[in-house]
Short mmCIF file of C-alpha atoms in Angstrom, two decimals:
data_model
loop_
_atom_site.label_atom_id
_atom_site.label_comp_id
_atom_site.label_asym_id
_atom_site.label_seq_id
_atom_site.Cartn_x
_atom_site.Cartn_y
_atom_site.Cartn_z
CA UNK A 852 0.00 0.00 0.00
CA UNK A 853 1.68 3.10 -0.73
CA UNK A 854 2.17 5.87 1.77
CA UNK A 855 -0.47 8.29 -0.43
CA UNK A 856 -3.05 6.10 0.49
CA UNK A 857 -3.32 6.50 4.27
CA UNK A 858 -3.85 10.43 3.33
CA UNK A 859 -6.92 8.83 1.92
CA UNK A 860 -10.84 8.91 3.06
CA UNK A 861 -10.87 5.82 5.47
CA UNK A 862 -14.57 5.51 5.06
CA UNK A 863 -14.28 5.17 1.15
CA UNK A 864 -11.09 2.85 2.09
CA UNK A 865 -13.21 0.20 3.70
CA UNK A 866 -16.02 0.47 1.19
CA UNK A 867 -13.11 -0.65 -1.12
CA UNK A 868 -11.94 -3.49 0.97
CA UNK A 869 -15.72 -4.61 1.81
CA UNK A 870 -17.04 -5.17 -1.90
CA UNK A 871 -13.25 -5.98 -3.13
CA UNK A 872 -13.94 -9.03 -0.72
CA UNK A 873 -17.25 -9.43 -1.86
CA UNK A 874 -16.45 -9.65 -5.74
CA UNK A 875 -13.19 -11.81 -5.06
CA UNK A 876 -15.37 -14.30 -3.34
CA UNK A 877 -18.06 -14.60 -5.83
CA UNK A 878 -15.91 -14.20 -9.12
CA UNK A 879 -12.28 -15.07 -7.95
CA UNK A 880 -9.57 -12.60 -8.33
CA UNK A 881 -9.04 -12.90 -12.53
CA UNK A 882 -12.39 -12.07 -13.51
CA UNK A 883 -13.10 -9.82 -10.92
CA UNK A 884 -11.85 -5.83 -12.61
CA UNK A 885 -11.45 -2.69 -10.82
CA UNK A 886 -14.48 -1.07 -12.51
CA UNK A 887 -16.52 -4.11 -10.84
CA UNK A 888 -15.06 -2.69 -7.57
CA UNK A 889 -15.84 1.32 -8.57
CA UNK A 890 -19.31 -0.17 -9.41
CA UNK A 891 -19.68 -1.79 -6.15
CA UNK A 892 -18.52 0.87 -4.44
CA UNK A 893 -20.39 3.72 -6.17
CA UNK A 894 -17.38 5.49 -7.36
CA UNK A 895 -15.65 6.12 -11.14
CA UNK A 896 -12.48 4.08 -11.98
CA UNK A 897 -10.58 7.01 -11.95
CA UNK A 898 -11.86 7.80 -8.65
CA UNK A 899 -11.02 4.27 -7.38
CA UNK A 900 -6.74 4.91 -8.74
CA UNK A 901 -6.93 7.27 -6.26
CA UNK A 902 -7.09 4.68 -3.57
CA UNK A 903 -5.41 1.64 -5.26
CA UNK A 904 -3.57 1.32 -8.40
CA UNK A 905 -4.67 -2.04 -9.35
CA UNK A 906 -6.59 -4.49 -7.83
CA UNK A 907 -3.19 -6.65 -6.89
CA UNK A 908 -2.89 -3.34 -4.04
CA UNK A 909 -6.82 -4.39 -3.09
CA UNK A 910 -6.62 -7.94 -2.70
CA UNK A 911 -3.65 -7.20 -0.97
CA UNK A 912 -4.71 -4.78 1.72
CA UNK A 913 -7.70 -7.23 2.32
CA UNK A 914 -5.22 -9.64 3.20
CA UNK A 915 -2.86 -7.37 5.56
CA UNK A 916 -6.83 -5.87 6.96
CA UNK A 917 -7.98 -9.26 8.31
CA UNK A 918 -4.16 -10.58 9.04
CA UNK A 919 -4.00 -7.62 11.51
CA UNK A 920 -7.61 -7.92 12.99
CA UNK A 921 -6.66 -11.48 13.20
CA UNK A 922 -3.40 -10.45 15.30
CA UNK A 923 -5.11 -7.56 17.54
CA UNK A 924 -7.66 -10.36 19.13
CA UNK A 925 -4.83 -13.02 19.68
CA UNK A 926 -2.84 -10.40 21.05
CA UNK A 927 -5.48 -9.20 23.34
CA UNK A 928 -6.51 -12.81 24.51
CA UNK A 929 -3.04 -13.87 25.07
CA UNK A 930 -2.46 -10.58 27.38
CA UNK A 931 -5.64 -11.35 29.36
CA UNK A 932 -4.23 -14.85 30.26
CA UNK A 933 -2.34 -15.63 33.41
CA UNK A 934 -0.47 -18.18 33.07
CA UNK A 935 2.18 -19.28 30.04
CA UNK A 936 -0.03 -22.69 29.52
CA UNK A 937 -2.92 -20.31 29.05
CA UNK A 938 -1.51 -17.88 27.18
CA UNK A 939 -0.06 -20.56 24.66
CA UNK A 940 -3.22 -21.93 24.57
CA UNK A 941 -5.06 -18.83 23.66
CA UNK A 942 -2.41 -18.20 21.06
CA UNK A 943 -3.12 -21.55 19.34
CA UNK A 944 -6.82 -21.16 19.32
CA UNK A 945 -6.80 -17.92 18.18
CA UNK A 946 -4.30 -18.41 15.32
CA UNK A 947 -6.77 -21.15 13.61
CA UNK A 948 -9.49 -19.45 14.96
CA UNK A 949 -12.03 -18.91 11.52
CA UNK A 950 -9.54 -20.81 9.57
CA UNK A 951 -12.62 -23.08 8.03
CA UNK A 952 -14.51 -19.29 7.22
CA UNK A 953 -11.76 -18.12 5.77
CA UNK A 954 -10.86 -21.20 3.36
CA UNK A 955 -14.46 -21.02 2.34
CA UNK A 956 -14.17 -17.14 1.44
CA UNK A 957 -10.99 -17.30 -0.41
CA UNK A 958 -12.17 -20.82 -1.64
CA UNK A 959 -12.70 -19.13 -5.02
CA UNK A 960 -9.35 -17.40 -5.46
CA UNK A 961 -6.72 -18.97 -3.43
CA UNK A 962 -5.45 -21.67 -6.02
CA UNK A 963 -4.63 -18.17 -7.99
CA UNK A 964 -3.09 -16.81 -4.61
CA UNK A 965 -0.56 -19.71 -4.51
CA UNK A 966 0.33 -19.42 -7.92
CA UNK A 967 2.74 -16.67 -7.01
CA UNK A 968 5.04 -18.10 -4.44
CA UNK A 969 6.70 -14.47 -3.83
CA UNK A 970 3.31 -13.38 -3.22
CA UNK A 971 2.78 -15.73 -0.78
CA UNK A 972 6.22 -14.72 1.14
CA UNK A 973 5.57 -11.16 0.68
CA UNK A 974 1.85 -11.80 2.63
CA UNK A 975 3.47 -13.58 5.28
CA UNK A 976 6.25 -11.89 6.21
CA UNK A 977 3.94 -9.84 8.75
CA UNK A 978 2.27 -12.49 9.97
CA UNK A 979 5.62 -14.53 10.77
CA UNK A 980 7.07 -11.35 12.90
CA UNK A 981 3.71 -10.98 14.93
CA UNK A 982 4.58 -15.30 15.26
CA UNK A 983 7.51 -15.73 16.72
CA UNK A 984 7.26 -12.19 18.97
CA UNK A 985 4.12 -13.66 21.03
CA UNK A 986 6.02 -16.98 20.83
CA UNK A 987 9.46 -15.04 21.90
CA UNK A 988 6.96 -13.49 24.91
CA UNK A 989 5.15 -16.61 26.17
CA UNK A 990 8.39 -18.20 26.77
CA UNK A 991 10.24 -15.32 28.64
CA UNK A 992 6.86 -14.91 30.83
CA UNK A 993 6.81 -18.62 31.58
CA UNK A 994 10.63 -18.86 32.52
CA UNK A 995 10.04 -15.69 34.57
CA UNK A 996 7.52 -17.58 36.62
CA UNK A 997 8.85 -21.30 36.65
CA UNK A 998 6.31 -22.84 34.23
CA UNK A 999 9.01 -23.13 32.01
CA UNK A 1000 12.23 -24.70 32.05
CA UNK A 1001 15.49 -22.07 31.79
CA UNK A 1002 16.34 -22.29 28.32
CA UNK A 1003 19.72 -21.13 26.49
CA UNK A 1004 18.83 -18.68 23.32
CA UNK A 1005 19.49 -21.08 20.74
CA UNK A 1006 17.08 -23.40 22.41
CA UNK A 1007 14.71 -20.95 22.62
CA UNK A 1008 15.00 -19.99 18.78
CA UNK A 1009 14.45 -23.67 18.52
CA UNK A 1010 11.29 -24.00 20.26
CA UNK A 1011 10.00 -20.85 18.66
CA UNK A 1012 10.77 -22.25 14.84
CA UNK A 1013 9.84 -25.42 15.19
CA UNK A 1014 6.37 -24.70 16.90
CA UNK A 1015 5.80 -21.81 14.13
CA UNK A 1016 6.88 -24.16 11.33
CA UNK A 1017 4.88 -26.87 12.45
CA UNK A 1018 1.73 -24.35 12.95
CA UNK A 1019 1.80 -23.33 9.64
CA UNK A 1020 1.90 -26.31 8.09
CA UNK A 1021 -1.27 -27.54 10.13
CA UNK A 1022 -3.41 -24.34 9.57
CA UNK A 1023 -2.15 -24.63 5.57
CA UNK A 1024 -3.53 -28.60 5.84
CA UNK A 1025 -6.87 -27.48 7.39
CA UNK A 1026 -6.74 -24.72 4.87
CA UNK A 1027 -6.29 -26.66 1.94
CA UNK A 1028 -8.39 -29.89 3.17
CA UNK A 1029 -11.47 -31.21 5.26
CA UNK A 1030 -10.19 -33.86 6.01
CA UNK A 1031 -7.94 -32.19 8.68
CA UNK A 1032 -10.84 -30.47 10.76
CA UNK A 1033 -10.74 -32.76 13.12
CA UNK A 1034 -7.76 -30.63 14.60
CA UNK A 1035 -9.88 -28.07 15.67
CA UNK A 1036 -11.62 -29.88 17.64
CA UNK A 1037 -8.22 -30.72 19.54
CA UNK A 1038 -6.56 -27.04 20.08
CA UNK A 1039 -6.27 -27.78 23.55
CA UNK A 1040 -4.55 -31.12 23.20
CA UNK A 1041 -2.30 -29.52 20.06
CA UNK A 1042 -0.93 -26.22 22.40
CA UNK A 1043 -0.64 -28.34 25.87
CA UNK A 1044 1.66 -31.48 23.40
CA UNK A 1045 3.33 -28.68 21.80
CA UNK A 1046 4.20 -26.45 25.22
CA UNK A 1047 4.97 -29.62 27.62
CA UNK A 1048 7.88 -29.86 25.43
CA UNK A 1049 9.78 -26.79 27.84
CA UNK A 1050 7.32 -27.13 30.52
CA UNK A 1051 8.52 -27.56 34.19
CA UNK A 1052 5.69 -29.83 35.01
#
């Protein structure tokens, strides 16, 4: 998003995001053309290159929009959780938490999505920083009280990695396939197998 567009009306920005969403879902992102999303929104083309350039920039600030709602509740319900078991927990649930809603709204476009590996790193590369700093945080709080063990910073690096690797692969296989939902059903077992792995107890 370019640095123009926060100058912008943030009403008229959301109506962009809202029916950009809307159109992606029902036509997927190649048929879907910015004058369907000036249409939608009321607005000339012209008027919508004011806001976005092409609709690349829109599909990709409704990505970054519900990747940071996304990380403002898990933030939140990790902070309101007192101990590291909890706080891990809430972090797990909250990271698949609408996975199933979302693979059914980007149903119609995400094959095109992961066409573009680059893309796909580019998208991420947010998402893996907001990762490993509540990971980074839920270990230092539970070595500060004794839930977890005293661990040397490589070790710690290691947890962190391998628990954010092995995330993302399971939300991508719940993602991608039904056949996985059954996990969700188990976030409690996942986070407590996962964190009794550095766990004093």
């Amino acid at each position: 998003m370019s640095v123009s567009q926060v100058e912008r009306d943030p009403v008229i920005m959301a109506e962009i995001l809202t029916e950009g969403r809307e159109l992606f879902k029902r036509y997927g992102f190649k048929k879907t053309t910015m004058e369907d999303i000036a249409k939608m929104v009321g607005k000339s083309k012209s008027a919508l290159y004011y806001y976005f350039k092409t609709k690349e920039e829109i599909f990709e600030a409704i990505i970054m929009h519900d990747m940071k709602q996304q990380h403002q509740k898990v933030a939140a319900a990790v902070k309101e959780a007192s101990t590291a078991r909890e706080k891990f927990r809430s972090f797990v649930k909250g990271m698949f938490e609408n996975v199933k809603e979302k693979a059914e709204v980007y149903s119609v476009y995400r094959a095109e999505l992961f066409e573009s590996a680059k893309r796909i790193l580019e998208l991420t590369e947010e998402k893996d920083r907001f990762v490993e700093h509540q990971l980074k945080d839920i270990l230092l709080f539970g070595i500060s009280n004794g839930e977890v063990k005293h661990l040397q910073s490589m070790e710690m690096e290691t947890w962190v990695n391998m628990i954010h690797w092995g995330l993302k692969q399971v939300g991508m296989k719940i993602f991608m396939n039904n056949e996985n939902d059954y996990i969700l059903d188990n976030l409690d077992f996942l986070a407590d197998s996962l964190f009794d792995g550095v766990s004093t107890r």
